[in-house]
XYZ file of N, CA and C in Angstrom:
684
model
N 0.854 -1.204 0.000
C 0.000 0.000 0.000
C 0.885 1.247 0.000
N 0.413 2.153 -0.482
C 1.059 3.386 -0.451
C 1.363 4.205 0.376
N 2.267 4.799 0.907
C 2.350 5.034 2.374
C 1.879 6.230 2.496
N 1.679 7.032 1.799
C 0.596 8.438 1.832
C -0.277 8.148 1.950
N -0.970 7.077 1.410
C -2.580 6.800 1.219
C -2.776 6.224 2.637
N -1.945 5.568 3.376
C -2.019 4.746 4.500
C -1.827 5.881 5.980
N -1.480 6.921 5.352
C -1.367 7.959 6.136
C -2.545 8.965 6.278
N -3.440 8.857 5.106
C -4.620 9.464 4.856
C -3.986 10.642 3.842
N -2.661 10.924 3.252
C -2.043 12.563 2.540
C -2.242 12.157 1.079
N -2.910 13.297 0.371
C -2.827 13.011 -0.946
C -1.541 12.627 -1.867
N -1.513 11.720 -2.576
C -0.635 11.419 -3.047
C -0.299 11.775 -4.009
N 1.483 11.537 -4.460
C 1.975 12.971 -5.005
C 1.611 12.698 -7.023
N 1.769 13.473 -7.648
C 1.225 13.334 -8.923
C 2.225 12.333 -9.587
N 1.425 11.930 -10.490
C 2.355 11.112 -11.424
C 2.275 11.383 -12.816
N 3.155 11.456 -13.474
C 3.110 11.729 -14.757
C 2.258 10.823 -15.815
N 1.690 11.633 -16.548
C 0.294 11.136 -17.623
C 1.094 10.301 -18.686
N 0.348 9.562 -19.424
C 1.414 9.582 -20.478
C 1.399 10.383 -21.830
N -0.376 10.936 -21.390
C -0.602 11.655 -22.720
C -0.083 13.508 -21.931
N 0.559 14.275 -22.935
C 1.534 15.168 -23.083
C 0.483 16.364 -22.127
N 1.073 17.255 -21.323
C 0.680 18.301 -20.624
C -0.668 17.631 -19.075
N -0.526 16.621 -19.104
C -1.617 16.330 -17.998
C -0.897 15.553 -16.803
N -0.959 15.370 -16.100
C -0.617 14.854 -14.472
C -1.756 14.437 -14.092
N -1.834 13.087 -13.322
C -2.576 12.067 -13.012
C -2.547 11.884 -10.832
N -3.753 12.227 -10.294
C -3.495 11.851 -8.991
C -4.755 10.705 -9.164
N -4.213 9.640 -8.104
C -4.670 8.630 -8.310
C -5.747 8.921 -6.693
N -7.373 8.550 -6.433
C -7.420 8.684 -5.636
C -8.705 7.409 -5.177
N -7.959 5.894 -4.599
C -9.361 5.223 -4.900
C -9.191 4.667 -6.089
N -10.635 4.277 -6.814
C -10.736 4.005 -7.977
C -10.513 5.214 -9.064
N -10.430 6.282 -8.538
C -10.639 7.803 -9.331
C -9.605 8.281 -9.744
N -9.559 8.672 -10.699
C -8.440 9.247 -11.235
C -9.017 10.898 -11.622
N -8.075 11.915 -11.285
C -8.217 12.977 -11.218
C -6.911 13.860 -12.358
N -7.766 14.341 -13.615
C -6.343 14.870 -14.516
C -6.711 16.403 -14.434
N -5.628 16.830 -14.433
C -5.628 17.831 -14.263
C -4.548 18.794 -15.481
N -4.891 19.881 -16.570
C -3.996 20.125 -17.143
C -2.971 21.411 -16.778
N -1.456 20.943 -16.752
C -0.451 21.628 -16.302
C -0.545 23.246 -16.482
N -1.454 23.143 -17.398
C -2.039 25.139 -17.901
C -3.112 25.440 -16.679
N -3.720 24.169 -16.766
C -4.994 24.958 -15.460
C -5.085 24.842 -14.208
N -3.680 23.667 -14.496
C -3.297 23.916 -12.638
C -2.648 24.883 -11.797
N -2.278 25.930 -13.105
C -1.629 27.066 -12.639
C -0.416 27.202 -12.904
N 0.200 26.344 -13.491
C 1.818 26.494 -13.687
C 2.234 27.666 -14.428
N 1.211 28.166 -15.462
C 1.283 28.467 -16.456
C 0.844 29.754 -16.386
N 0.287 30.432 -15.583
C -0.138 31.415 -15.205
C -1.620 32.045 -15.652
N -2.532 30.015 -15.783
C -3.724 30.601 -15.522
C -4.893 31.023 -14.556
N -5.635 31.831 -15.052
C -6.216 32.384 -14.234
C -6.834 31.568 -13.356
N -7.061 31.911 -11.930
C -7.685 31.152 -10.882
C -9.101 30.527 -10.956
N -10.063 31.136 -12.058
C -11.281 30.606 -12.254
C -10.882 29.132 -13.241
N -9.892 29.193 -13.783
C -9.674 27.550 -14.232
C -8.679 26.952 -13.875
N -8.540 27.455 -12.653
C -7.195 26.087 -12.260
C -7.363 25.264 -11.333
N -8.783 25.587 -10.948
C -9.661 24.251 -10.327
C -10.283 23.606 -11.313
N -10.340 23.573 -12.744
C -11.016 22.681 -13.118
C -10.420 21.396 -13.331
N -11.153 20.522 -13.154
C -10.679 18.617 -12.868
C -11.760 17.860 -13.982
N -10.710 17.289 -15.119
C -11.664 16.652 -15.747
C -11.240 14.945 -15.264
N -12.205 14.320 -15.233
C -12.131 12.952 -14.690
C -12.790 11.953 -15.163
N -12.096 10.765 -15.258
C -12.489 9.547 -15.551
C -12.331 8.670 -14.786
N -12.758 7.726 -15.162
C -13.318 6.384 -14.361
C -13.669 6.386 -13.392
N -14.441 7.181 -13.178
C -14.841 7.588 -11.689
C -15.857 6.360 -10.950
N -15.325 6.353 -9.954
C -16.404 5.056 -9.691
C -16.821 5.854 -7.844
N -17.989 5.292 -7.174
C -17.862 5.579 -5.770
C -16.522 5.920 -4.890
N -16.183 6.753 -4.854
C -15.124 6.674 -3.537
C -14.957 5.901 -2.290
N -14.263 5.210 -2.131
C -14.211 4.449 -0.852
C -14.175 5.590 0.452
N -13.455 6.941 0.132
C -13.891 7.654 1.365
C -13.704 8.975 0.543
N -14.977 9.156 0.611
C -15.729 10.716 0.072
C -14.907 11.659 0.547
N -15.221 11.929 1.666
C -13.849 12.886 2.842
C -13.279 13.439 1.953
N -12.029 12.457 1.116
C -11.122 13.073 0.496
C -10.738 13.420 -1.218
N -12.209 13.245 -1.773
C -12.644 13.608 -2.749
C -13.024 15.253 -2.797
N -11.953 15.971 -3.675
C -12.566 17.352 -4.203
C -13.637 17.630 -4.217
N -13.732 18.598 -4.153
C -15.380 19.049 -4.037
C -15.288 19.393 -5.495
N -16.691 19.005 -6.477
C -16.620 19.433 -7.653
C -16.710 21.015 -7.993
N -15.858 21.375 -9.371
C -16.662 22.911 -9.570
C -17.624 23.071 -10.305
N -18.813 23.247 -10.024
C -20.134 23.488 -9.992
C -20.185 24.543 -11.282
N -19.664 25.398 -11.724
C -19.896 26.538 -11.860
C -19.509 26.391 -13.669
N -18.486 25.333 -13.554
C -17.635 25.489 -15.063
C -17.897 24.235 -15.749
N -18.489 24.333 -16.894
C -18.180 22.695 -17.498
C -17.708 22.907 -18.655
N -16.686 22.162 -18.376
C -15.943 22.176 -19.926
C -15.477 20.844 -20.788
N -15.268 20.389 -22.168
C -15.251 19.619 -22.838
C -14.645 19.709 -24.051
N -13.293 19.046 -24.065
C -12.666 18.776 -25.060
C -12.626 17.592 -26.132
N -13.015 17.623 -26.743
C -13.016 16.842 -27.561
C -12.125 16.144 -27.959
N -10.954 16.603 -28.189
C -9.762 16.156 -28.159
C -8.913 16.258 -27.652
N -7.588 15.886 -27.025
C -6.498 16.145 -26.396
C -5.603 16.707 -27.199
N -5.839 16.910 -28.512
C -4.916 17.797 -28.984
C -5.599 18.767 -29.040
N -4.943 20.417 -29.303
C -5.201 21.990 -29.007
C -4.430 22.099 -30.087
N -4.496 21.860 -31.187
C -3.719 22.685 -32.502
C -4.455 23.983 -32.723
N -3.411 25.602 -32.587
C -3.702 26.461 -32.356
C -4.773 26.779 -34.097
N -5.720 27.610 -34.205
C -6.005 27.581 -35.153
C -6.905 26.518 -35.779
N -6.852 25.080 -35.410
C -7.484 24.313 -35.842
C -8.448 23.932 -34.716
N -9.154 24.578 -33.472
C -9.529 24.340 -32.715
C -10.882 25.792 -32.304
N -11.855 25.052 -32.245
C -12.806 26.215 -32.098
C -13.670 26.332 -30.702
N -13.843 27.440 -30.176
C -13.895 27.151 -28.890
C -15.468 27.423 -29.283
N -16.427 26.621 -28.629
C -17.773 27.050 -28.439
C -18.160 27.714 -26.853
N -18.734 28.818 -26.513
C -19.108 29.430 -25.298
C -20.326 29.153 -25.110
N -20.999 28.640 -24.215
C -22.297 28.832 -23.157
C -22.626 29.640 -22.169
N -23.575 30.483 -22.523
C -23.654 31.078 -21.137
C -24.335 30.771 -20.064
N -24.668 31.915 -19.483
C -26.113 31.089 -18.048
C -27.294 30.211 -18.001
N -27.302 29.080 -17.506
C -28.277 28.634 -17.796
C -28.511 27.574 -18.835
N -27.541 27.892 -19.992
C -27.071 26.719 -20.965
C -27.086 25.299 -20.081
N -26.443 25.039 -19.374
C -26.037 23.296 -18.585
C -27.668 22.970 -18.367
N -28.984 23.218 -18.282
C -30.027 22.864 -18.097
C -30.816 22.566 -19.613
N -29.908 22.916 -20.758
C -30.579 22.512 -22.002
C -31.153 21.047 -21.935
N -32.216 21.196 -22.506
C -33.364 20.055 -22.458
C -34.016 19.783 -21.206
N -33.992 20.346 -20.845
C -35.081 19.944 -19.192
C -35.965 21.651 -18.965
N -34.559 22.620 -19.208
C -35.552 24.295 -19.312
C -36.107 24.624 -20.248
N -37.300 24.575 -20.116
C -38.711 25.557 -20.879
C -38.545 24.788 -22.184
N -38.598 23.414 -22.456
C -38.227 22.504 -23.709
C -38.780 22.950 -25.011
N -40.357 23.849 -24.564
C -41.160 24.447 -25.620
C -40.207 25.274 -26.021
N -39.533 25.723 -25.317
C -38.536 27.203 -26.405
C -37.026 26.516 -26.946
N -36.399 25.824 -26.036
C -35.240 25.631 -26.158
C -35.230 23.795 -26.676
N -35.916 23.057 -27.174
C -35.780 21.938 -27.232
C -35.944 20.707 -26.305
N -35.159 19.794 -26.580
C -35.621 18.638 -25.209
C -34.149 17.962 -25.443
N -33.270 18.712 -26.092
C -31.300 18.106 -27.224
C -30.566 18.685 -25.133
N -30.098 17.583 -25.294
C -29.125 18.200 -23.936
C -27.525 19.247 -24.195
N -27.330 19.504 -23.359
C -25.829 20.145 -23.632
C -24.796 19.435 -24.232
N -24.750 17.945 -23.974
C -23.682 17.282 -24.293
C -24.129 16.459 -25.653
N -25.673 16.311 -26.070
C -25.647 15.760 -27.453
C -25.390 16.653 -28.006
N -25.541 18.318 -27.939
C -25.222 19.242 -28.578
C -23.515 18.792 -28.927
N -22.930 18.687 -28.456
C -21.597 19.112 -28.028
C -21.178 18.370 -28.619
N -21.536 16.617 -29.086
C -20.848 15.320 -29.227
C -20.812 15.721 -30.472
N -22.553 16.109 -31.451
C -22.866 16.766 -32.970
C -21.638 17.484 -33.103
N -21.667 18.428 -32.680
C -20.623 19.688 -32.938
C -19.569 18.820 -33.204
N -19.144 18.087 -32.020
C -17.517 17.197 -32.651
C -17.425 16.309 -33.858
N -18.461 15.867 -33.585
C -18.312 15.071 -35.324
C -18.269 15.576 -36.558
N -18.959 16.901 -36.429
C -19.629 17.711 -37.812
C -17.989 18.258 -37.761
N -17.380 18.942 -37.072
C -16.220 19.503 -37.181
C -14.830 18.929 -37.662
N -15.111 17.384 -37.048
C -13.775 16.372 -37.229
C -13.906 15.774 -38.475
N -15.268 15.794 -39.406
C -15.409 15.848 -40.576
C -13.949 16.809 -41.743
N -13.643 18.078 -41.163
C -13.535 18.869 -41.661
C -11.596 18.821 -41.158
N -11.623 18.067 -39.656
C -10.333 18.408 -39.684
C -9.897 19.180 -38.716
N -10.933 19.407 -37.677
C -10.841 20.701 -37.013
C -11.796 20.131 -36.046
N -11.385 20.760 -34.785
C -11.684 19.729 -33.303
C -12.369 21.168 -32.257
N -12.888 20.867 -31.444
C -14.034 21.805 -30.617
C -13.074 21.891 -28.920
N -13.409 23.163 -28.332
C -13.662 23.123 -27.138
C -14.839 23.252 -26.825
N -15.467 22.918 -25.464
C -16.435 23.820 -25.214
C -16.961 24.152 -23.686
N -17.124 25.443 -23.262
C -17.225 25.812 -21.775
C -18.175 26.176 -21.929
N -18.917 26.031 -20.825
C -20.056 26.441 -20.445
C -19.985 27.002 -18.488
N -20.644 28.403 -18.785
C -20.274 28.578 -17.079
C -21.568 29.417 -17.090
N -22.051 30.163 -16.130
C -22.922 31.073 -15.804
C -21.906 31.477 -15.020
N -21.100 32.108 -15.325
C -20.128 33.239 -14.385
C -19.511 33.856 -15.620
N -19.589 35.662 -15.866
C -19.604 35.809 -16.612
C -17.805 36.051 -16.615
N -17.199 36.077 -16.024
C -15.111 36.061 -15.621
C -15.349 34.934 -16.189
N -15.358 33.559 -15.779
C -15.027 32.781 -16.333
C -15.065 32.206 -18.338
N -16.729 32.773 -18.556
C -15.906 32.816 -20.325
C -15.516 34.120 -20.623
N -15.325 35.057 -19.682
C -14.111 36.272 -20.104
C -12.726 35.438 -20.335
N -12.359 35.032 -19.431
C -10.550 33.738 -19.385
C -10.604 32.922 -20.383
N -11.933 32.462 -20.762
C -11.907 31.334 -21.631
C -11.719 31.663 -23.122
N -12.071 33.453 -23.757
C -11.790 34.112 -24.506
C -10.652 34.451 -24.693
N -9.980 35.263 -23.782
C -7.944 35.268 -23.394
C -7.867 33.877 -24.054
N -7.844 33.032 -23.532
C -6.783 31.988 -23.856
C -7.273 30.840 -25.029
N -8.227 31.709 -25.457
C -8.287 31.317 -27.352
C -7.990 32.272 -27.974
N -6.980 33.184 -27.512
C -6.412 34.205 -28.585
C -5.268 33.613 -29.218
N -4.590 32.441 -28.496
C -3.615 31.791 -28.931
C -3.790 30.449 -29.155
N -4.732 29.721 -28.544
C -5.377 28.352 -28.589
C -5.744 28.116 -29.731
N -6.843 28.654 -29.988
C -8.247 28.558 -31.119
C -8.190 29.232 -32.070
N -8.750 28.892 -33.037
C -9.256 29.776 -34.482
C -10.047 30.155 -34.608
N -11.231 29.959 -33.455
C -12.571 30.664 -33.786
C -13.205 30.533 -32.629
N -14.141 31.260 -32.235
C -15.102 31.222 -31.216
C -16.672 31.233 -31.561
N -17.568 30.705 -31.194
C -18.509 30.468 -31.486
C -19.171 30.563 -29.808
N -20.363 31.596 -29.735
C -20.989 31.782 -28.576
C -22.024 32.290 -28.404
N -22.923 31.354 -27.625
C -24.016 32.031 -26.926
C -24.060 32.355 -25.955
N -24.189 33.624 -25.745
C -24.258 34.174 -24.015
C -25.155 34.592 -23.741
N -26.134 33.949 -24.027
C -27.449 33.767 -23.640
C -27.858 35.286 -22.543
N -27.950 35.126 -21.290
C -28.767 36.611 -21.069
C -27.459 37.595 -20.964
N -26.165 36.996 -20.858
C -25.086 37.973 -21.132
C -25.212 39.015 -22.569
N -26.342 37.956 -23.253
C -25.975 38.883 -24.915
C -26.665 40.031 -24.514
N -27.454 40.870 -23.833
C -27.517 41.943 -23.402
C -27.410 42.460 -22.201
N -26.117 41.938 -21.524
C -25.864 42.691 -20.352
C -24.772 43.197 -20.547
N -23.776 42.070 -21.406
C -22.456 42.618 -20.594
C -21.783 43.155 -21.525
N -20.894 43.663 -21.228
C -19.479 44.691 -21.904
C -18.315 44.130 -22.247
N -18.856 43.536 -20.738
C -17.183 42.760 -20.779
C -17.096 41.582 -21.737
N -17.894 40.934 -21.991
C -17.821 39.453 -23.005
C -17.512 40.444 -24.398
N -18.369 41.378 -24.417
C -17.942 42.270 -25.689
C -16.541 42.431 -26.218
N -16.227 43.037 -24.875
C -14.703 43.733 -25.183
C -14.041 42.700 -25.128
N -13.844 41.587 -24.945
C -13.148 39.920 -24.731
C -12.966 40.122 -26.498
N -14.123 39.533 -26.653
C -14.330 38.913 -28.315
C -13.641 40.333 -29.142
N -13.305 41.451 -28.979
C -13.017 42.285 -29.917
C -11.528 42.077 -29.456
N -10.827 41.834 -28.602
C -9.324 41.762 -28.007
C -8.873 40.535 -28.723
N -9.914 39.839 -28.609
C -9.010 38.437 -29.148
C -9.449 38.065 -30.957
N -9.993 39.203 -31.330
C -9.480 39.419 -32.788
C -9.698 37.594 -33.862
N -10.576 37.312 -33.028
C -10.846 35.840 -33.978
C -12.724 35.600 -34.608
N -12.084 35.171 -35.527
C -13.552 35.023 -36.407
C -14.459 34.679 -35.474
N -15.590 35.188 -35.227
C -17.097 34.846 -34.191
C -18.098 34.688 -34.713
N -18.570 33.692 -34.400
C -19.957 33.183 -34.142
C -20.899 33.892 -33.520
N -22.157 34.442 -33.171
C -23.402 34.806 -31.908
C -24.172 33.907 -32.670
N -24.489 33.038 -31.033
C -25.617 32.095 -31.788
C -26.827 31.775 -30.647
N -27.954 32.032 -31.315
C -28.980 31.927 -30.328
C -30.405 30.854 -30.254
N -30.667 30.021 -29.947
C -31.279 29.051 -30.204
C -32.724 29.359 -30.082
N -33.021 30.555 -29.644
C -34.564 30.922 -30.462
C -34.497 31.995 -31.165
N -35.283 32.521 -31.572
C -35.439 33.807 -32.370
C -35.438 35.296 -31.864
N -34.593 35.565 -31.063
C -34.876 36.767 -29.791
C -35.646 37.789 -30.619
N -35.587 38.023 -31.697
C -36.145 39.012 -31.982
C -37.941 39.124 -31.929
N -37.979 37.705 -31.949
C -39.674 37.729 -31.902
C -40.609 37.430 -30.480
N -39.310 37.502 -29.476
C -39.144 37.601 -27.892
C -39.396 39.096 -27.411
N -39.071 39.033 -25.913
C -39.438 40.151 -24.965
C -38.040 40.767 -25.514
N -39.001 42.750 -25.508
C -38.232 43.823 -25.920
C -36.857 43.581 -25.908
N -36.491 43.601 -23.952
C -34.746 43.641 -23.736
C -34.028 42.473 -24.834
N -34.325 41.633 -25.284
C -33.831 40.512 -25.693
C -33.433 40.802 -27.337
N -33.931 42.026 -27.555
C -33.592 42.315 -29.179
C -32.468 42.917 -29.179
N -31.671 43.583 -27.925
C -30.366 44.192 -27.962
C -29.233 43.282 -27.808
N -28.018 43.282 -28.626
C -27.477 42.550 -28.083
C -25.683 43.689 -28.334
N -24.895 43.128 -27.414
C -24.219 43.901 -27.269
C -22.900 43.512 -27.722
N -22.818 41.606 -28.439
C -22.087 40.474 -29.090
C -22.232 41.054 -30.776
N -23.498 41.057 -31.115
C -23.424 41.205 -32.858
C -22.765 42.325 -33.243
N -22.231 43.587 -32.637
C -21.151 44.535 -32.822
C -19.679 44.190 -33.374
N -19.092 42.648 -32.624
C -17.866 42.389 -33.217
C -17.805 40.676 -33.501
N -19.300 40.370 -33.857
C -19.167 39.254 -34.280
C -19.333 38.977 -36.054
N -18.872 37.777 -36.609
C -18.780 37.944 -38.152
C -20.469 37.523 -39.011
N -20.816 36.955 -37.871
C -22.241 36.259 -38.378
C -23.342 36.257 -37.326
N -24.448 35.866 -36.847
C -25.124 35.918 -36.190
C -26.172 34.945 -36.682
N -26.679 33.802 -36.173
C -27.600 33.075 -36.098
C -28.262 32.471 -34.843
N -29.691 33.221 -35.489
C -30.533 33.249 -34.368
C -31.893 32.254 -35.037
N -32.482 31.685 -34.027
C -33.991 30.897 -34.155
C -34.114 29.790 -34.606
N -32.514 28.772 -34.859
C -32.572 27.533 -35.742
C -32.887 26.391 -34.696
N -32.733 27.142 -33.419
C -33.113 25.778 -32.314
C -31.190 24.999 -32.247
N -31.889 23.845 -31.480
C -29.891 23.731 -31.323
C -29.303 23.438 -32.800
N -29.852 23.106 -33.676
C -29.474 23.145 -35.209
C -28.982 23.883 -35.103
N -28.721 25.199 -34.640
C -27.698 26.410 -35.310
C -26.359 26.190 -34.758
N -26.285 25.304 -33.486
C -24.974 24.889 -33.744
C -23.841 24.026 -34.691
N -24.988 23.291 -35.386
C -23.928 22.718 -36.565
C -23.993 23.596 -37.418
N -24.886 24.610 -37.914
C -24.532 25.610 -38.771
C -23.526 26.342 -38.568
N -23.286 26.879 -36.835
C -22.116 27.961 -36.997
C -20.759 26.318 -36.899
N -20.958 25.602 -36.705
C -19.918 24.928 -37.148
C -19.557 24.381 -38.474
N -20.459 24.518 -39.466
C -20.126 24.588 -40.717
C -19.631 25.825 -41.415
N -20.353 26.687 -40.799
C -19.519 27.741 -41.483
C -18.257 28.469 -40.745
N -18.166 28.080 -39.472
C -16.681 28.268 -38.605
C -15.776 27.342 -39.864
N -16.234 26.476 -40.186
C -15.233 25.382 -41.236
C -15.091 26.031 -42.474
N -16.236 27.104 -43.192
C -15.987 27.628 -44.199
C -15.253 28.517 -44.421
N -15.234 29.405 -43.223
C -14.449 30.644 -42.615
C -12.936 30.713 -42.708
N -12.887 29.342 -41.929
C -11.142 28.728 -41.833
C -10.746 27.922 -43.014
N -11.249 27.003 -43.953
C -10.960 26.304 -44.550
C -11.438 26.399 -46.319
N -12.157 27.256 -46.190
C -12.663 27.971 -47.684
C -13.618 26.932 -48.370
């Protein structure tokens, strides 16, 4: 037995074999963590708690299981990040409840069949997805920063952010990459506030009302954009 583990101390990391990730073993659980978001790298503190994990099975003692972060979900599709060939999709508030909220407006398609579509339609082409989803509006501010050098494109709905904020604004105009606004009903044929948006100023396209269909659209034409 391991003599940390027998001591109750987390035990120390071990090297992944796939490139930039570190592996703590905890239990049946394995906890990866990437060397950019654990902070080495000087990212920001809203993602250097994030823990993506597999094989997760019951913990033999909960106790010493992380507390999850609630707040951020994110999904890579691939383990490779080829800069340019990688498109980040954004969610905003409220997104992680797709298919269960108000299904009459927004569908009954969850976040992650959305997400799986998107990867296939894209890997068609050659070209691989991120995708975050947070209701904190800092967190896809960071997630914008660091597809200025990551990604080739951004593709986002910021759902009630598309008329609040400034700041997602001024993100997407800093990081100078082809954009997506994409909205899965028709806001315009919605309540007043919902016709402003403060995204279609420095975005290249805008599709609104296709239902989650408009995400393989802005991923076909994110592919036309980059790939002619």
């Amino acid at each position: 037995m391991d003599r940390s583990a027998a001591r109750g101390r987390r035990p120390r990391a071990a090297r992944s074999e796939q490139p930039g990730l570190c592996a703590f073993r905890t239990g049946k659980a394995f906890e990866f963590v990437t060397d950019r978001l654990a902070g080495t790298s000087g990212c920001p503190h809203h993602l250097s708690r994030l823990l993506l994990l597999t094989h997760r099975d019951p913990p033999t003692h909960p106790a010493r299981m992380p507390a999850p972060m609630k707040e951020l979900h994110m999904f890579d599709a691939t383990t490779e990040n080829a800069a340019g060939r990688t498109i980040l999709f954004l969610n905003g508030p409220n997104l992680n409840l797709l298919g269960v909220r108000e299904p009459d407006k927004y569908g009954s398609t969850t976040l992650r069949e959305v997400e799986e579509t998107v990867a296939k339609t894209l890997s068609a082409h050659g070209l691989t997805a991120r995708f975050v989803q947070s209701n904190h509006e800092g967190v896809l501010v960071d997630a914008i920063h660091a597809a200025r050098t990551e990604c080739g494109a951004i593709v986002i709905n910021p759902a009630a952010f598309t008329h609040t904020s400034v700041a997602l604004r001024d993100a997407i105009a800093a990081a100078a990459l082809p954009t997506i606004e994409l909205h899965i009903t028709n806001v315009h044929k919605r309540e007043e506030f919902r016709h402003h948006s403060y995204i279609s100023a420095v975005a290249d396209a805008v599709i609104v009302g296709a239902g989650t269909h408009g995400y393989i659209l802005a991923a076909l034409h994110v592919a036309h954009l980059l790939l002619g």
